[in-house]
Amino acid sequence: MVRASNSASSAAGSSSRDVILDAARTLIASKGYDGMAVSDLCAESGLPASSIYYHFGNKLGVLAALLERTFDELHALFPNPSSFDGREPIDRLEAWFTAACRSLDRRPDYLRLLLAVSVGPHKDSETVRSTVRRIRDHAHASWVDALTPIFAPGGDEDGKVLVEQLAVLGRAMTDGLSVAHSLDGATYSSHVAPFVSLIRGLAQQHGREEGTIPDGKDR
């Protein structure tokens, strides 16, 4: 009986925590984080303020937990570049980026939330800053993984510098697409082909600089 009671209590706690995070996601989308008060969370979730403080400590704790949960939800759908190992390097990048953009199209709130958090005054909170940093470091590492076989397969320093630059560009592009998605209705997936064409052109230029022509044959 005690064991069943503990299990029920744990399930109720988990459920109320998720209800609060669902409410926070709705409120941030409509009011922004700064416009969301604890009283709004209570009204939207139907739970008392004591539940919010118990689970999260304060409003910033709610935001950090929402970022963490959204990150986990998205990346359950979001493939790693290594999922496409065995393909030619550019085909591997294209397959990964295509799958990633489809995930973002299914969850456009993810990057919108991250962008809103990153430019607000709460961005300076260590709780929020560390969460955002972890999310962006993960994204950067994925871009590096996807681009390295194209531009630095042998680990040469110039190639690695280019990979780092393109990884930053890739993250900046997806950040910007979150705005375009909100304002213009542009999908992430519609930008896969132009970006891959850019990478193909850079790869061909890189090949010429290395003394090869685009088909990989020596000059």
C-alpha atoms as a printed R data frame, in Angstrom:
    type eleno elety resid chain resno      x      y       z
1   ATOM     1    CA   MET     A     1  0.000  0.000   0.000
2   ATOM     2    CA   VAL     A     2  2.809  2.389   0.875
3   ATOM     3    CA   ARG     A     3  4.573  1.556  -2.367
4   ATOM     4    CA   ALA     A     4  1.402  2.272  -4.373
5   ATOM     5    CA   SER     A     5  0.910  5.556  -2.546
6   ATOM     6    CA   ASN     A     6  4.474  6.661  -3.292
7   ATOM     7    CA   SER     A     7  4.017  5.735  -6.944
8   ATOM     8    CA   ALA     A     8  0.792  7.731  -7.184
9   ATOM     9    CA   SER     A     9  2.435 10.717  -5.497
10  ATOM    10    CA   SER     A    10  5.375 10.575  -7.908
11  ATOM    11    CA   ALA     A    11  3.069 10.366 -10.925
12  ATOM    12    CA   ALA     A    12  1.016 13.317  -9.667
13  ATOM    13    CA   GLY     A    13  4.186 15.358  -9.126
14  ATOM    14    CA   SER     A    14  5.452 14.571 -12.592
15  ATOM    15    CA   SER     A    15  2.076 15.413 -14.087
16  ATOM    16    CA   SER     A    16  1.758 18.763 -12.309
17  ATOM    17    CA   ARG     A    17  5.291 19.679 -13.366
18  ATOM    18    CA   ASP     A    18  4.437 19.001 -17.019
19  ATOM    19    CA   VAL     A    19  1.159 20.925 -16.711
20  ATOM    20    CA   ILE     A    20  3.082 23.968 -15.491
21  ATOM    21    CA   LEU     A    21  5.605 23.686 -18.335
22  ATOM    22    CA   ASP     A    22  2.804 23.347 -20.884
23  ATOM    23    CA   ALA     A    23  1.217 26.482 -19.450
24  ATOM    24    CA   ALA     A    24  4.538 28.328 -19.583
25  ATOM    25    CA   ARG     A    25  5.043 27.400 -23.236
26  ATOM    26    CA   THR     A    26  1.581 28.746 -24.101
27  ATOM    27    CA   LEU     A    27  2.089 31.963 -22.150
28  ATOM    28    CA   ILE     A    28  5.570 32.670 -23.495
29  ATOM    29    CA   ALA     A    29  4.264 32.220 -27.035
30  ATOM    30    CA   SER     A    30  1.467 34.756 -26.443
31  ATOM    31    CA   LYS     A    31  2.985 37.189 -23.927
32  ATOM    32    CA   GLY     A    32  6.709 36.593 -23.967
33  ATOM    33    CA   TYR     A    33  8.663 35.537 -20.917
34  ATOM    34    CA   ASP     A    34  8.763 39.032 -19.413
35  ATOM    35    CA   GLY     A    35  5.001 39.354 -19.758
36  ATOM    36    CA   MET     A    36  4.342 36.061 -17.991
37  ATOM    37    CA   ALA     A    37  3.676 36.355 -14.260
38  ATOM    38    CA   VAL     A    38  3.423 33.561 -11.726
39  ATOM    39    CA   SER     A    39 -0.247 34.456 -11.385
40  ATOM    40    CA   ASP     A    40 -0.622 33.812 -15.128
41  ATOM    41    CA   LEU     A    41  0.988 30.403 -14.708
42  ATOM    42    CA   CYS     A    42 -1.459 29.620 -11.916
43  ATOM    43    CA   ALA     A    43 -4.437 30.669 -14.034
44  ATOM    44    CA   GLU     A    44 -3.265 28.814 -17.137
45  ATOM    45    CA   SER     A    45 -2.236 25.614 -15.336
46  ATOM    46    CA   GLY     A    46 -4.966 25.569 -12.705
47  ATOM    47    CA   LEU     A    47 -2.323 24.955 -10.025
48  ATOM    48    CA   PRO     A    48 -1.408 27.076  -6.993
49  ATOM    49    CA   ALA     A    49  1.754 29.160  -6.794
50  ATOM    50    CA   SER     A    50  3.078 26.752  -4.182
51  ATOM    51    CA   SER     A    51  3.286 24.021  -6.857
52  ATOM    52    CA   ILE     A    52  5.293 26.298  -9.138
53  ATOM    53    CA   TYR     A    53  7.741 27.219  -6.389
54  ATOM    54    CA   TYR     A    54  7.973 23.600  -5.222
55  ATOM    55    CA   HIS     A    55  8.928 22.253  -8.641
56  ATOM    56    CA   PHE     A    56 10.983 25.142 -10.034
57  ATOM    57    CA   GLY     A    57 11.945 27.540  -7.257
58  ATOM    58    CA   ASN     A    58 11.027 30.647  -9.253
59  ATOM    59    CA   LYS     A    59  9.984 31.872 -12.694
60  ATOM    60    CA   LEU     A    60 13.509 31.547 -14.074
61  ATOM    61    CA   GLY     A    61 13.514 27.945 -12.945
62  ATOM    62    CA   VAL     A    62 10.356 27.386 -15.003
63  ATOM    63    CA   LEU     A    63 12.065 28.874 -18.047
64  ATOM    64    CA   ALA     A    64 15.216 26.769 -17.655
65  ATOM    65    CA   ALA     A    65 13.151 23.589 -17.208
66  ATOM    66    CA   LEU     A    66 11.055 24.449 -20.269
67  ATOM    67    CA   LEU     A    67 14.204 24.911 -22.343
68  ATOM    68    CA   GLU     A    68 15.545 21.576 -21.122
69  ATOM    69    CA   ARG     A    69 12.316 19.745 -21.882
70  ATOM    70    CA   THR     A    70 11.931 21.317 -25.308
71  ATOM    71    CA   PHE     A    71 15.549 20.418 -26.081
72  ATOM    72    CA   ASP     A    72 14.934 16.796 -25.086
73  ATOM    73    CA   GLU     A    73 11.710 16.606 -27.100
74  ATOM    74    CA   LEU     A    74 13.246 18.028 -30.241
75  ATOM    75    CA   HIS     A    75 16.397 15.968 -30.140
76  ATOM    76    CA   ALA     A    76 14.394 12.786 -29.693
77  ATOM    77    CA   LEU     A    77 13.394 13.510 -33.312
78  ATOM    78    CA   PHE     A    78 16.639 15.232 -34.312
79  ATOM    79    CA   PRO     A    79 19.189 12.874 -35.898
80  ATOM    80    CA   ASN     A    80 22.930 12.930 -35.386
81  ATOM    81    CA   PRO     A    81 25.068 13.336 -38.509
82  ATOM    82    CA   SER     A    82 26.553  9.913 -37.713
83  ATOM    83    CA   SER     A    83 23.111  8.430 -38.501
84  ATOM    84    CA   PHE     A    84 24.030  8.940 -42.154
85  ATOM    85    CA   ASP     A    85 27.549  7.509 -42.100
86  ATOM    86    CA   GLY     A    86 28.375  5.501 -45.205
87  ATOM    87    CA   ARG     A    87 27.177  8.199 -47.608
88  ATOM    88    CA   GLU     A    88 29.392 10.555 -49.548
89  ATOM    89    CA   PRO     A    89 30.278 13.568 -47.354
90  ATOM    90    CA   ILE     A    90 27.994 16.117 -49.022
91  ATOM    91    CA   ASP     A    91 25.160 13.599 -49.347
92  ATOM    92    CA   ARG     A    92 25.632 12.863 -45.636
93  ATOM    93    CA   LEU     A    93 25.335 16.581 -44.816
94  ATOM    94    CA   GLU     A    94 22.258 16.960 -47.022
95  ATOM    95    CA   ALA     A    95 20.521 13.953 -45.479
96  ATOM    96    CA   TRP     A    96 21.252 15.176 -41.951
97  ATOM    97    CA   PHE     A    97 20.217 18.770 -42.635
98  ATOM    98    CA   THR     A    98 17.034 17.634 -44.385
99  ATOM    99    CA   ALA     A    99 16.050 15.485 -41.407
100 ATOM   100    CA   ALA     A   100 16.967 18.261 -38.975
101 ATOM   101    CA   CYS     A   101 14.854 20.830 -40.827
102 ATOM   102    CA   ARG     A   102 11.893 18.478 -40.901
103 ATOM   103    CA   SER     A   103 12.196 18.195 -37.123
104 ATOM   104    CA   LEU     A   104 12.297 21.975 -36.808
105 ATOM   105    CA   ASP     A   105  9.241 22.295 -39.053
106 ATOM   106    CA   ARG     A   106  7.392 19.979 -36.685
107 ATOM   107    CA   ARG     A   107  8.553 21.982 -33.656
108 ATOM   108    CA   PRO     A   108  8.923 25.630 -34.756
109 ATOM   109    CA   ASP     A   109  8.376 26.762 -31.166
110 ATOM   110    CA   TYR     A   110 11.790 25.387 -30.195
111 ATOM   111    CA   LEU     A   111 14.029 27.949 -31.871
112 ATOM   112    CA   ARG     A   112 11.517 30.751 -31.362
113 ATOM   113    CA   LEU     A   113 11.661 30.054 -27.644
114 ATOM   114    CA   LEU     A   114 15.441 29.854 -27.641
115 ATOM   115    CA   LEU     A   115 15.746 33.104 -29.593
116 ATOM   116    CA   ALA     A   116 13.308 34.923 -27.306
117 ATOM   117    CA   VAL     A   117 15.233 33.751 -24.259
118 ATOM   118    CA   SER     A   118 18.595 34.679 -25.738
119 ATOM   119    CA   VAL     A   119 17.750 38.357 -26.287
120 ATOM   120    CA   GLY     A   120 15.767 39.070 -23.115
121 ATOM   121    CA   PRO     A   121 17.158 40.507 -19.869
122 ATOM   122    CA   HIS     A   122 16.829 37.090 -18.227
123 ATOM   123    CA   LYS     A   123 19.579 35.801 -20.530
124 ATOM   124    CA   ASP     A   124 22.119 36.953 -17.935
125 ATOM   125    CA   SER     A   125 20.798 34.572 -15.309
126 ATOM   126    CA   GLU     A   126 23.317 31.772 -14.816
127 ATOM   127    CA   THR     A   127 20.484 29.234 -14.714
128 ATOM   128    CA   VAL     A   128 19.256 30.268 -18.148
129 ATOM   129    CA   ARG     A   129 22.687 31.051 -19.592
130 ATOM   130    CA   SER     A   130 24.088 27.604 -18.792
131 ATOM   131    CA   THR     A   131 21.078 25.884 -20.345
132 ATOM   132    CA   VAL     A   132 21.221 27.975 -23.510
133 ATOM   133    CA   ARG     A   133 24.984 27.432 -23.740
134 ATOM   134    CA   ARG     A   134 24.569 23.661 -23.522
135 ATOM   135    CA   ILE     A   135 21.897 23.681 -26.237
136 ATOM   136    CA   ARG     A   136 23.972 25.826 -28.591
137 ATOM   137    CA   ASP     A   137 27.159 23.860 -27.940
138 ATOM   138    CA   HIS     A   138 25.273 20.705 -28.900
139 ATOM   139    CA   ALA     A   139 24.043 22.327 -32.125
140 ATOM   140    CA   HIS     A   140 27.537 23.595 -32.958
141 ATOM   141    CA   ALA     A   141 29.039 20.138 -32.422
142 ATOM   142    CA   SER     A   142 26.461 18.648 -34.806
143 ATOM   143    CA   TRP     A   143 27.353 21.166 -37.503
144 ATOM   144    CA   VAL     A   144 31.061 20.457 -37.039
145 ATOM   145    CA   ASP     A   145 30.382 16.714 -37.289
146 ATOM   146    CA   ALA     A   146 28.374 17.218 -40.489
147 ATOM   147    CA   LEU     A   147 30.905 19.515 -42.180
148 ATOM   148    CA   THR     A   148 34.233 17.978 -41.179
149 ATOM   149    CA   PRO     A   149 34.190 15.069 -43.681
150 ATOM   150    CA   ILE     A   150 33.713 17.605 -46.488
151 ATOM   151    CA   PHE     A   151 36.287 20.227 -45.618
152 ATOM   152    CA   ALA     A   152 38.710 18.673 -43.129
153 ATOM   153    CA   PRO     A   153 38.693 14.882 -43.601
154 ATOM   154    CA   GLY     A   154 42.400 14.737 -42.909
155 ATOM   155    CA   GLY     A   155 42.277 17.152 -39.998
156 ATOM   156    CA   ASP     A   156 44.208 19.942 -41.747
157 ATOM   157    CA   GLU     A   157 44.138 23.230 -39.877
158 ATOM   158    CA   ASP     A   158 42.789 25.392 -42.709
159 ATOM   159    CA   GLY     A   159 39.943 22.947 -43.237
160 ATOM   160    CA   LYS     A   160 39.100 22.927 -39.534
161 ATOM   161    CA   VAL     A   161 38.999 26.737 -39.483
162 ATOM   162    CA   LEU     A   162 36.562 26.700 -42.408
163 ATOM   163    CA   VAL     A   163 34.426 24.076 -40.676
164 ATOM   164    CA   GLU     A   164 34.189 26.245 -37.552
165 ATOM   165    CA   GLN     A   165 33.203 29.274 -39.625
166 ATOM   166    CA   LEU     A   166 30.527 27.342 -41.506
167 ATOM   167    CA   ALA     A   167 29.209 25.800 -38.288
168 ATOM   168    CA   VAL     A   168 28.649 29.307 -36.915
169 ATOM   169    CA   LEU     A   169 26.973 30.287 -40.202
170 ATOM   170    CA   GLY     A   170 24.725 27.219 -40.042
171 ATOM   171    CA   ARG     A   171 23.572 28.045 -36.526
172 ATOM   172    CA   ALA     A   172 23.017 31.698 -37.468
173 ATOM   173    CA   MET     A   173 20.976 30.656 -40.494
174 ATOM   174    CA   THR     A   174 18.652 28.431 -38.475
175 ATOM   175    CA   ASP     A   175 18.304 31.178 -35.851
176 ATOM   176    CA   GLY     A   176 17.268 33.584 -38.598
177 ATOM   177    CA   LEU     A   177 14.866 31.081 -40.112
178 ATOM   178    CA   SER     A   178 12.988 30.984 -36.813
179 ATOM   179    CA   VAL     A   179 12.161 34.658 -37.412
180 ATOM   180    CA   ALA     A   180 11.298 34.066 -41.075
181 ATOM   181    CA   HIS     A   181  9.057 31.188 -40.029
182 ATOM   182    CA   SER     A   182  7.182 33.410 -37.587
183 ATOM   183    CA   LEU     A   183  6.849 36.441 -39.869
184 ATOM   184    CA   ASP     A   184  6.695 34.969 -43.367
185 ATOM   185    CA   GLY     A   185  5.617 31.375 -42.807
186 ATOM   186    CA   ALA     A   186  8.835 30.127 -44.440
187 ATOM   187    CA   THR     A   187  9.616 26.513 -43.651
188 ATOM   188    CA   TYR     A   188 13.056 25.356 -42.593
189 ATOM   189    CA   SER     A   189 12.957 22.580 -45.186
190 ATOM   190    CA   SER     A   190 12.569 25.038 -48.068
191 ATOM   191    CA   HIS     A   191 16.091 26.308 -47.369
192 ATOM   192    CA   VAL     A   192 17.867 22.953 -47.476
193 ATOM   193    CA   ALA     A   193 18.594 22.999 -51.226
194 ATOM   194    CA   PRO     A   194 20.070 26.542 -51.365
195 ATOM   195    CA   PHE     A   195 22.319 25.889 -48.384
196 ATOM   196    CA   VAL     A   196 23.515 22.542 -49.738
197 ATOM   197    CA   SER     A   197 24.233 24.217 -53.102
198 ATOM   198    CA   LEU     A   198 26.376 26.757 -51.269
199 ATOM   199    CA   ILE     A   199 28.291 23.979 -49.535
200 ATOM   200    CA   ARG     A   200 28.770 22.124 -52.829
201 ATOM   201    CA   GLY     A   201 30.212 25.259 -54.406
202 ATOM   202    CA   LEU     A   202 32.580 25.787 -51.493
203 ATOM   203    CA   ALA     A   203 33.605 22.139 -51.606
204 ATOM   204    CA   GLN     A   204 34.443 22.441 -55.298
205 ATOM   205    CA   GLN     A   205 36.491 25.558 -54.621
206 ATOM   206    CA   HIS     A   206 38.223 23.791 -51.750
207 ATOM   207    CA   GLY     A   207 38.965 20.864 -54.076
208 ATOM   208    CA   ARG     A   208 40.556 23.147 -56.659
209 ATOM   209    CA   GLU     A   209 42.691 24.723 -53.975
210 ATOM   210    CA   GLU     A   210 43.845 21.270 -52.967
211 ATOM   211    CA   GLY     A   211 44.860 20.519 -56.544
212 ATOM   212    CA   THR     A   212 41.798 18.532 -57.610
213 ATOM   213    CA   ILE     A   213 38.840 19.233 -59.842
214 ATOM   214    CA   PRO     A   214 35.294 18.761 -58.567
215 ATOM   215    CA   ASP     A   215 34.980 15.127 -59.649
216 ATOM   216    CA   GLY     A   216 37.912 14.240 -57.410
217 ATOM   217    CA   LYS     A   217 40.403 13.478 -60.223
218 ATOM   218    CA   ASP     A   218 43.858 14.986 -60.139
219 ATOM   219    CA   ARG     A   219 44.507 17.912 -62.428
